[in-house]
């Protein structure tokens, strides 16, 4: 009888040593489309704000238009290919880089989205809706990867993009 009590006591002792189960992992359920909607909302367009748009190459415009149609049709890989082709022609066009970042965001390619948007920030305007769009894309990519502090840093940059337009009397 004593031998039966020893294993039972051992099991009780081991059970007492076990720790509580880990807390459940909170999974971010934000979809890529919701992330892009957040980017679009953050960018906004304020007609009292200065916004400069560069001249465009017609061939690049055609590729951008094709990418837009493919994206709307749900062909994200096709849209990415069209924008990649446009980038071979104008590798330093912040508008094309931003569009490519947004397709990467829709594809769930968080690192790619941030990389394209960072290049666009480096090359593009430091003010206006396009600037906010770059930083909002970076913010969403970081949030998707669970990098809340880095996302907050990107969020802080967005406010610096707003510069009022010139008042003319």
PDB file of C-alpha atoms in Angstrom:
ATOM      1  CA  UNK A   1       0.000   0.000   0.000  1.00  0.00           C
ATOM      2  CA  UNK A   2       2.895   2.314   0.748  1.00  0.00           C
ATOM      3  CA  UNK A   3       4.274   1.724  -2.774  1.00  0.00           C
ATOM      4  CA  UNK A   4       0.993   2.893  -4.361  1.00  0.00           C
ATOM      5  CA  UNK A   5       1.032   6.117  -2.368  1.00  0.00           C
ATOM      6  CA  UNK A   6       4.524   7.083  -3.559  1.00  0.00           C
ATOM      7  CA  UNK A   7       3.609   7.408  -7.269  1.00  0.00           C
ATOM      8  CA  UNK A   8       0.441   9.282  -6.338  1.00  0.00           C
ATOM      9  CA  UNK A   9       2.410  11.700  -4.146  1.00  0.00           C
ATOM     10  CA  UNK A  10       4.949  12.121  -6.935  1.00  0.00           C
ATOM     11  CA  UNK A  11       2.179  13.003  -9.416  1.00  0.00           C
ATOM     12  CA  UNK A  12       0.727  15.532  -6.969  1.00  0.00           C
ATOM     13  CA  UNK A  13       4.139  17.098  -6.405  1.00  0.00           C
ATOM     14  CA  UNK A  14       4.751  17.408 -10.149  1.00  0.00           C
ATOM     15  CA  UNK A  15       1.270  18.837 -10.696  1.00  0.00           C
ATOM     16  CA  UNK A  16       1.975  21.506  -8.105  1.00  0.00           C
ATOM     17  CA  UNK A  17       5.084  22.528 -10.056  1.00  0.00           C
ATOM     18  CA  UNK A  18       3.238  23.116 -13.302  1.00  0.00           C
ATOM     19  CA  UNK A  19       2.565  26.700 -14.268  1.00  0.00           C
ATOM     20  CA  UNK A  20      -0.603  28.266 -15.554  1.00  0.00           C
ATOM     21  CA  UNK A  21      -1.172  27.983 -19.281  1.00  0.00           C
ATOM     22  CA  UNK A  22       0.256  30.870 -21.312  1.00  0.00           C
ATOM     23  CA  UNK A  23      -2.157  33.677 -22.131  1.00  0.00           C
ATOM     24  CA  UNK A  24      -3.864  33.310 -25.500  1.00  0.00           C
ATOM     25  CA  UNK A  25      -2.057  34.924 -28.404  1.00  0.00           C
ATOM     26  CA  UNK A  26      -4.046  37.850 -29.732  1.00  0.00           C
ATOM     27  CA  UNK A  27      -4.045  37.604 -33.479  1.00  0.00           C
ATOM     28  CA  UNK A  28      -4.520  40.731 -35.561  1.00  0.00           C
ATOM     29  CA  UNK A  29      -7.462  40.022 -37.841  1.00  0.00           C
ATOM     30  CA  UNK A  30      -7.050  43.117 -40.004  1.00  0.00           C
ATOM     31  CA  UNK A  31      -7.212  42.080 -43.663  1.00  0.00           C
ATOM     32  CA  UNK A  32      -4.862  43.484 -46.301  1.00  0.00           C
ATOM     33  CA  UNK A  33      -7.827  45.316 -47.876  1.00  0.00           C
ATOM     34  CA  UNK A  34      -8.631  46.929 -44.509  1.00  0.00           C
ATOM     35  CA  UNK A  35      -5.004  47.980 -44.190  1.00  0.00           C
ATOM     36  CA  UNK A  36      -5.123  49.645 -47.618  1.00  0.00           C
ATOM     37  CA  UNK A  37      -8.398  51.383 -46.690  1.00  0.00           C
ATOM     38  CA  UNK A  38      -6.632  52.773 -43.605  1.00  0.00           C
ATOM     39  CA  UNK A  39      -3.827  54.079 -45.838  1.00  0.00           C
ATOM     40  CA  UNK A  40      -6.308  55.738 -48.184  1.00  0.00           C
ATOM     41  CA  UNK A  41      -8.211  57.303 -45.300  1.00  0.00           C
ATOM     42  CA  UNK A  42      -5.035  58.627 -43.685  1.00  0.00           C
ATOM     43  CA  UNK A  43      -3.779  60.117 -46.956  1.00  0.00           C
ATOM     44  CA  UNK A  44      -6.960  62.079 -47.542  1.00  0.00           C
ATOM     45  CA  UNK A  45      -7.073  64.937 -49.966  1.00  0.00           C
ATOM     46  CA  UNK A  46      -7.375  68.467 -48.750  1.00  0.00           C
ATOM     47  CA  UNK A  47      -7.832  71.013 -51.504  1.00  0.00           C
ATOM     48  CA  UNK A  48      -6.357  73.730 -49.295  1.00  0.00           C
ATOM     49  CA  UNK A  49      -3.063  71.863 -49.268  1.00  0.00           C
ATOM     50  CA  UNK A  50      -0.126  72.181 -51.639  1.00  0.00           C
ATOM     51  CA  UNK A  51       0.322  69.047 -53.776  1.00  0.00           C
ATOM     52  CA  UNK A  52       2.890  68.783 -56.556  1.00  0.00           C
ATOM     53  CA  UNK A  53       2.530  66.135 -59.260  1.00  0.00           C
ATOM     54  CA  UNK A  54       5.369  65.327 -61.684  1.00  0.00           C
ATOM     55  CA  UNK A  55       5.030  64.971 -65.450  1.00  0.00           C
ATOM     56  CA  UNK A  56       4.451  61.352 -66.513  1.00  0.00           C
ATOM     57  CA  UNK A  57       5.873  59.147 -69.268  1.00  0.00           C
ATOM     58  CA  UNK A  58       2.982  57.846 -71.439  1.00  0.00           C
ATOM     59  CA  UNK A  59       4.387  54.281 -71.431  1.00  0.00           C
ATOM     60  CA  UNK A  60       4.594  54.345 -67.638  1.00  0.00           C
ATOM     61  CA  UNK A  61       1.053  55.740 -67.467  1.00  0.00           C
ATOM     62  CA  UNK A  62      -0.165  52.815 -69.595  1.00  0.00           C
ATOM     63  CA  UNK A  63       1.499  50.321 -67.237  1.00  0.00           C
ATOM     64  CA  UNK A  64       0.041  52.073 -64.201  1.00  0.00           C
ATOM     65  CA  UNK A  65      -3.402  52.004 -65.767  1.00  0.00           C
ATOM     66  CA  UNK A  66      -3.035  48.298 -66.558  1.00  0.00           C
ATOM     67  CA  UNK A  67      -1.964  47.674 -62.959  1.00  0.00           C
ATOM     68  CA  UNK A  68      -4.984  49.590 -61.679  1.00  0.00           C
ATOM     69  CA  UNK A  69      -7.365  47.515 -63.813  1.00  0.00           C
ATOM     70  CA  UNK A  70      -5.697  44.270 -62.763  1.00  0.00           C
ATOM     71  CA  UNK A  71      -5.822  45.255 -59.119  1.00  0.00           C
ATOM     72  CA  UNK A  72      -9.512  46.103 -59.383  1.00  0.00           C
ATOM     73  CA  UNK A  73     -10.094  42.726 -61.067  1.00  0.00           C
ATOM     74  CA  UNK A  74      -8.305  40.976 -58.200  1.00  0.00           C
ATOM     75  CA  UNK A  75      -5.221  40.042 -60.223  1.00  0.00           C
ATOM     76  CA  UNK A  76      -2.659  41.290 -57.717  1.00  0.00           C
ATOM     77  CA  UNK A  77       0.196  39.320 -59.284  1.00  0.00           C
ATOM     78  CA  UNK A  78      -0.560  40.895 -62.661  1.00  0.00           C
ATOM     79  CA  UNK A  79      -0.732  44.351 -61.090  1.00  0.00           C
ATOM     80  CA  UNK A  80       2.607  43.743 -59.376  1.00  0.00           C
ATOM     81  CA  UNK A  81       4.192  42.642 -62.675  1.00  0.00           C
ATOM     82  CA  UNK A  82       2.903  45.746 -64.502  1.00  0.00           C
ATOM     83  CA  UNK A  83       4.238  48.040 -61.791  1.00  0.00           C
ATOM     84  CA  UNK A  84       7.550  46.172 -61.684  1.00  0.00           C
ATOM     85  CA  UNK A  85       7.816  46.732 -65.435  1.00  0.00           C
ATOM     86  CA  UNK A  86       7.072  50.442 -64.925  1.00  0.00           C
ATOM     87  CA  UNK A  87       9.809  50.559 -62.287  1.00  0.00           C
ATOM     88  CA  UNK A  88      12.314  49.217 -64.816  1.00  0.00           C
ATOM     89  CA  UNK A  89      11.582  52.369 -66.840  1.00  0.00           C
ATOM     90  CA  UNK A  90      11.396  54.866 -63.957  1.00  0.00           C
ATOM     91  CA  UNK A  91      12.998  53.226 -60.931  1.00  0.00           C
ATOM     92  CA  UNK A  92      12.928  56.416 -58.908  1.00  0.00           C
ATOM     93  CA  UNK A  93       9.298  57.455 -59.439  1.00  0.00           C
ATOM     94  CA  UNK A  94       7.739  57.818 -55.978  1.00  0.00           C
ATOM     95  CA  UNK A  95       4.211  57.470 -57.380  1.00  0.00           C
ATOM     96  CA  UNK A  96       4.939  54.115 -59.001  1.00  0.00           C
ATOM     97  CA  UNK A  97       6.836  52.989 -55.905  1.00  0.00           C
ATOM     98  CA  UNK A  98       3.820  53.878 -53.754  1.00  0.00           C
ATOM     99  CA  UNK A  99       1.438  52.006 -56.033  1.00  0.00           C
ATOM    100  CA  UNK A 100       3.752  48.993 -55.871  1.00  0.00           C
ATOM    101  CA  UNK A 101       3.847  49.302 -52.074  1.00  0.00           C
ATOM    102  CA  UNK A 102       0.063  49.244 -51.966  1.00  0.00           C
ATOM    103  CA  UNK A 103      -0.116  46.128 -54.142  1.00  0.00           C
ATOM    104  CA  UNK A 104       2.441  44.488 -51.840  1.00  0.00           C
ATOM    105  CA  UNK A 105       0.241  45.479 -48.888  1.00  0.00           C
ATOM    106  CA  UNK A 106      -2.757  43.822 -50.554  1.00  0.00           C
ATOM    107  CA  UNK A 107      -0.649  40.715 -51.193  1.00  0.00           C
ATOM    108  CA  UNK A 108       0.285  40.514 -47.512  1.00  0.00           C
ATOM    109  CA  UNK A 109       3.932  41.200 -48.355  1.00  0.00           C
ATOM    110  CA  UNK A 110       4.526  43.440 -45.342  1.00  0.00           C
ATOM    111  CA  UNK A 111       8.297  43.786 -45.784  1.00  0.00           C
ATOM    112  CA  UNK A 112       7.926  44.548 -49.479  1.00  0.00           C
ATOM    113  CA  UNK A 113       5.222  47.137 -48.811  1.00  0.00           C
ATOM    114  CA  UNK A 114       7.421  48.908 -46.284  1.00  0.00           C
ATOM    115  CA  UNK A 115      10.475  48.737 -48.530  1.00  0.00           C
ATOM    116  CA  UNK A 116       8.697  50.280 -51.545  1.00  0.00           C
ATOM    117  CA  UNK A 117       7.063  52.957 -49.383  1.00  0.00           C
ATOM    118  CA  UNK A 118      10.393  53.839 -47.730  1.00  0.00           C
ATOM    119  CA  UNK A 119      12.003  54.292 -51.150  1.00  0.00           C
ATOM    120  CA  UNK A 120       9.071  56.503 -52.141  1.00  0.00           C
ATOM    121  CA  UNK A 121       9.550  58.607 -48.986  1.00  0.00           C
ATOM    122  CA  UNK A 122      13.247  59.015 -49.741  1.00  0.00           C
ATOM    123  CA  UNK A 123      12.613  60.081 -53.344  1.00  0.00           C
ATOM    124  CA  UNK A 124       9.274  61.844 -53.135  1.00  0.00           C
ATOM    125  CA  UNK A 125       7.557  64.839 -51.740  1.00  0.00           C
ATOM    126  CA  UNK A 126       7.877  65.460 -48.024  1.00  0.00           C
ATOM    127  CA  UNK A 127       4.439  67.083 -47.899  1.00  0.00           C
ATOM    128  CA  UNK A 128       0.872  66.450 -48.929  1.00  0.00           C
ATOM    129  CA  UNK A 129      -1.390  63.456 -49.376  1.00  0.00           C
ATOM    130  CA  UNK A 130       1.253  61.390 -51.157  1.00  0.00           C
ATOM    131  CA  UNK A 131       3.669  61.831 -48.251  1.00  0.00           C
ATOM    132  CA  UNK A 132       0.948  60.768 -45.795  1.00  0.00           C
ATOM    133  CA  UNK A 133       0.185  57.775 -48.003  1.00  0.00           C
ATOM    134  CA  UNK A 134       3.837  56.638 -47.899  1.00  0.00           C
ATOM    135  CA  UNK A 135       4.009  56.865 -44.114  1.00  0.00           C
ATOM    136  CA  UNK A 136       0.582  55.289 -43.606  1.00  0.00           C
ATOM    137  CA  UNK A 137       1.711  52.331 -45.736  1.00  0.00           C
ATOM    138  CA  UNK A 138       4.835  51.974 -43.615  1.00  0.00           C
ATOM    139  CA  UNK A 139       2.700  52.181 -40.482  1.00  0.00           C
ATOM    140  CA  UNK A 140       0.298  49.466 -41.682  1.00  0.00           C
ATOM    141  CA  UNK A 141       3.138  47.157 -42.733  1.00  0.00           C
ATOM    142  CA  UNK A 142       4.703  47.502 -39.295  1.00  0.00           C
ATOM    143  CA  UNK A 143       1.382  46.939 -37.529  1.00  0.00           C
ATOM    144  CA  UNK A 144       0.844  43.804 -39.613  1.00  0.00           C
ATOM    145  CA  UNK A 145       4.189  42.498 -38.372  1.00  0.00           C
ATOM    146  CA  UNK A 146       3.292  43.343 -34.771  1.00  0.00           C
ATOM    147  CA  UNK A 147       5.838  46.167 -34.509  1.00  0.00           C
ATOM    148  CA  UNK A 148       3.666  48.628 -32.575  1.00  0.00           C
ATOM    149  CA  UNK A 149       6.469  50.963 -31.463  1.00  0.00           C
ATOM    150  CA  UNK A 150       7.855  51.233 -34.989  1.00  0.00           C
ATOM    151  CA  UNK A 151       4.332  51.793 -36.307  1.00  0.00           C
ATOM    152  CA  UNK A 152       3.870  54.634 -33.823  1.00  0.00           C
ATOM    153  CA  UNK A 153       7.065  56.199 -35.160  1.00  0.00           C
ATOM    154  CA  UNK A 154       5.653  56.091 -38.703  1.00  0.00           C
ATOM    155  CA  UNK A 155       2.352  57.515 -37.453  1.00  0.00           C
ATOM    156  CA  UNK A 156       4.230  60.457 -35.956  1.00  0.00           C
ATOM    157  CA  UNK A 157       5.726  61.237 -39.382  1.00  0.00           C
ATOM    158  CA  UNK A 158       2.280  61.565 -40.991  1.00  0.00           C
ATOM    159  CA  UNK A 159       1.464  64.874 -39.269  1.00  0.00           C
ATOM    160  CA  UNK A 160       4.630  66.426 -40.651  1.00  0.00           C
ATOM    161  CA  UNK A 161       3.353  65.800 -44.170  1.00  0.00           C
ATOM    162  CA  UNK A 162       0.538  68.343 -43.893  1.00  0.00           C
ATOM    163  CA  UNK A 163       1.487  71.817 -45.069  1.00  0.00           C
ATOM    164  CA  UNK A 164      -1.185  74.372 -45.825  1.00  0.00           C
ATOM    165  CA  UNK A 165      -1.418  75.731 -49.328  1.00  0.00           C
ATOM    166  CA  UNK A 166      -0.556  79.255 -50.286  1.00  0.00           C
ATOM    167  CA  UNK A 167      -3.256  81.787 -49.418  1.00  0.00           C
ATOM    168  CA  UNK A 168      -3.865  84.224 -52.232  1.00  0.00           C
ATOM    169  CA  UNK A 169      -5.833  87.354 -51.720  1.00  0.00           C
TER     170      UNK A 169
END
